[in-house]
Amino acid sequence: MRVLSGIQPSGSLHIGNYFAMMKRMIEYQNSSDLFCFIVNYHALTTVIDGKTLAENTLNAAIDFLSLGIDPNKSVFFVQSDVPEVTELTWILSNQTPVGLLQRAHSYKDKIAKGISPNHGLFSYPVLMAADILLYSGEKVPVGKDQKQHVEIARDIAIKFNNVYGDVLVIPEPDIDKNVATVPGIDGQKMSKSYNNTIKIFAREKEIKKAVMSIVTDSTPVDQPKDPDKSVLFKIYSLFLDKNEKEQLRDRFLTPGLRYGDVKKELFARIMDYFAPFRERQQYYMNHREEVINILEKGAEKAKEEAGNLMEKVRSVTGLNYREVR
Ligand code: ADP
Ligand code: TRP
């Protein structure tokens, strides 16, 4: 089973990224054929400073490796190292109805926020479809916000195959219901763009500040609290097994619980959980050459796969005009 997903190098990784996507990708390494990439072409839609994009790309790779991506068990690379993906994007564009892209939630949300859209933002889902289809991804682990993008990739692949025959593998989104949407410290979806994240690799002080500012309601200490409405409960649950979660639920329902105490415990738990990864990150930060080598080796394998698919695509679409010779 080919499992594949990408992440944008557009800022610091947070626990929403980790639990919804990265942790699961890392688990898939052992049971499937995994392609994992840093989507720097996509990040061009938001990061306009060249130096920042380059740094973010290398940092995203360092972070992924530190969290456990193993280049011996997966194909790990940077999107732009396989520029065939832009060629496939153009070809797929011709099988992509404008209406399909106009209905994309992520695009509509950005417009609603007053962003004046350019073509890159509009065709973002086509580039993502190319990412998935170029490597024949069958299962795509993502958070719930990306479900529609994967469905768009499906629609485009089906349309392409109807026209040109069975060339593309039809992908499926893979979403973990328990962590479909991780709330941010303000209760909205946790997102780099909302400034409401708990970052995995930030300084201890910054993580503490974020955890201590998780929104809570004003239920008095001597009253029971509702765990199902609590952002603090939801975030803490990510780090707990079933029994521990039940225990926390009981504590919420028992009068006397102080949110401040729970936040301090959660902070300690987070630091504990990520400690080994944070240590590894320090190693990779000091061995950037090694990281670049890993990415280049990954790109070689990805290029081979991309080349095989593009050969078929060029042939069925008629781009390989020499075939009529
Ligand atoms: P952000 O919204 O912070 O910019 P990205 O769009 O880069 O995050 O998302 C990277 C991956 O993490 C995607 O698979 C996305 O679905 C997932 N993800 C991001 N934020 C959350 C969240 N709050 N809850 C669940 N999954 C998330
Ligand atoms: N759009 C995805 C996000 O913002 C990133 C992405 C790009 C992706 N290409 C992909 C995810 C291919 C899965 C598969 O999170």
mmCIF file with all atom_site columns, C-alpha atoms and ligand atoms in Angstrom, residues 4-8 21 37 39 42 79 124 127-128 131-132 140-142 145-146 149-150, ligand 2:
data_model
loop_
_atom_site.group_PDB
_atom_site.id
_atom_site.type_symbol
_atom_site.label_atom_id
_atom_site.label_alt_id
_atom_site.label_comp_id
_atom_site.label_asym_id
_atom_site.label_entity_id
_atom_site.label_seq_id
_atom_site.pdbx_PDB_ins_code
_atom_site.Cartn_x
_atom_site.Cartn_y
_atom_site.Cartn_z
_atom_site.occupancy
_atom_site.B_iso_or_equiv
_atom_site.pdbx_formal_charge
_atom_site.auth_seq_id
_atom_site.auth_comp_id
_atom_site.auth_asym_id
_atom_site.auth_atom_id
_atom_site.pdbx_PDB_model_num
ATOM   1  C CA  . LEU A 1 4   ? 1.869  9.495  0.937  1.00 0.00 ? 4   LEU A CA  1
ATOM   2  C CA  . SER A 1 5   ? 1.558  12.981 2.381  1.00 0.00 ? 5   SER A CA  1
ATOM   3  C CA  . GLY A 1 6   ? 3.234  16.354 2.399  1.00 0.00 ? 6   GLY A CA  1
ATOM   4  C CA  . ILE A 1 7   ? 3.604  19.284 4.703  1.00 0.00 ? 7   ILE A CA  1
ATOM   5  C CA  . GLN A 1 8   ? 4.209  22.931 3.895  1.00 0.00 ? 8   GLN A CA  1
ATOM   6  C CA  . MET A 1 21  ? -0.569 13.846 10.248 1.00 0.00 ? 21  MET A CA  1
ATOM   7  C CA  . PHE A 1 37  ? 7.697  15.309 1.294  1.00 0.00 ? 37  PHE A CA  1
ATOM   8  C CA  . VAL A 1 39  ? 5.909  20.962 -0.237 1.00 0.00 ? 39  VAL A CA  1
ATOM   9  C CA  . HIS A 1 42  ? 2.897  25.083 -2.203 1.00 0.00 ? 42  HIS A CA  1
ATOM   10 C CA  . GLN A 1 79  ? 8.835  18.653 -3.592 1.00 0.00 ? 79  GLN A CA  1
ATOM   11 C CA  . TYR A 1 124 ? -3.158 25.015 -5.204 1.00 0.00 ? 124 TYR A CA  1
ATOM   12 C CA  . LEU A 1 127 ? -0.567 21.004 -7.572 1.00 0.00 ? 127 LEU A CA  1
ATOM   13 C CA  . MET A 1 128 ? -1.565 18.912 -4.575 1.00 0.00 ? 128 MET A CA  1
ATOM   14 C CA  . ASP A 1 131 ? 1.813  15.455 -5.742 1.00 0.00 ? 131 ASP A CA  1
ATOM   15 C CA  . ILE A 1 132 ? -0.479 12.591 -4.952 1.00 0.00 ? 132 ILE A CA  1
ATOM   16 C CA  . VAL A 1 140 ? -3.229 10.116 2.108  1.00 0.00 ? 140 VAL A CA  1
ATOM   17 C CA  . PRO A 1 141 ? -3.015 10.772 5.877  1.00 0.00 ? 141 PRO A CA  1
ATOM   18 C CA  . VAL A 1 142 ? -4.064 14.356 6.584  1.00 0.00 ? 142 VAL A CA  1
ATOM   19 C CA  . ASP A 1 145 ? -9.121 20.416 6.754  1.00 0.00 ? 145 ASP A CA  1
ATOM   20 C CA  . GLN A 1 146 ? -7.315 18.691 3.859  1.00 0.00 ? 146 GLN A CA  1
ATOM   21 C CA  . HIS A 1 149 ? -8.249 18.679 -1.316 1.00 0.00 ? 149 HIS A CA  1
ATOM   22 C CA  . VAL A 1 150 ? -7.706 14.932 -1.477 1.00 0.00 ? 150 VAL A CA  1
HETATM 23 N N1  . TRP B 2 .   ? -2.102 21.039 1.272  1.00 0.00 ? 2   TRP B N1  1
HETATM 24 C C1  . TRP B 2 .   ? -1.469 20.278 2.305  1.00 0.00 ? 2   TRP B C1  1
HETATM 25 C C2  . TRP B 2 .   ? -1.504 21.087 3.619  1.00 0.00 ? 2   TRP B C2  1
HETATM 26 O O1  . TRP B 2 .   ? -1.594 22.276 3.614  1.00 0.00 ? 2   TRP B O1  1
HETATM 27 C C3  . TRP B 2 .   ? -0.042 19.964 1.995  1.00 0.00 ? 2   TRP B C3  1
HETATM 28 C C4  . TRP B 2 .   ? 0.108  19.075 0.816  1.00 0.00 ? 2   TRP B C4  1
HETATM 29 C C5  . TRP B 2 .   ? 0.622  19.386 -0.403 1.00 0.00 ? 2   TRP B C5  1
HETATM 30 C C6  . TRP B 2 .   ? -0.208 17.682 0.752  1.00 0.00 ? 2   TRP B C6  1
HETATM 31 N N2  . TRP B 2 .   ? 0.669  18.324 -1.214 1.00 0.00 ? 2   TRP B N2  1
HETATM 32 C C7  . TRP B 2 .   ? 0.160  17.251 -0.552 1.00 0.00 ? 2   TRP B C7  1
HETATM 33 C C8  . TRP B 2 .   ? -0.761 16.793 1.656  1.00 0.00 ? 2   TRP B C8  1
HETATM 34 C C9  . TRP B 2 .   ? -0.048 15.940 -0.954 1.00 0.00 ? 2   TRP B C9  1
HETATM 35 C C10 . TRP B 2 .   ? -0.952 15.468 1.249  1.00 0.00 ? 2   TRP B C10 1
HETATM 36 C C11 . TRP B 2 .   ? -0.604 15.057 -0.054 1.00 0.00 ? 2   TRP B C11 1
HETATM 37 O O2  . TRP B 2 .   ? -1.395 20.511 4.652  1.00 0.00 ? 2   TRP B O2  1
#
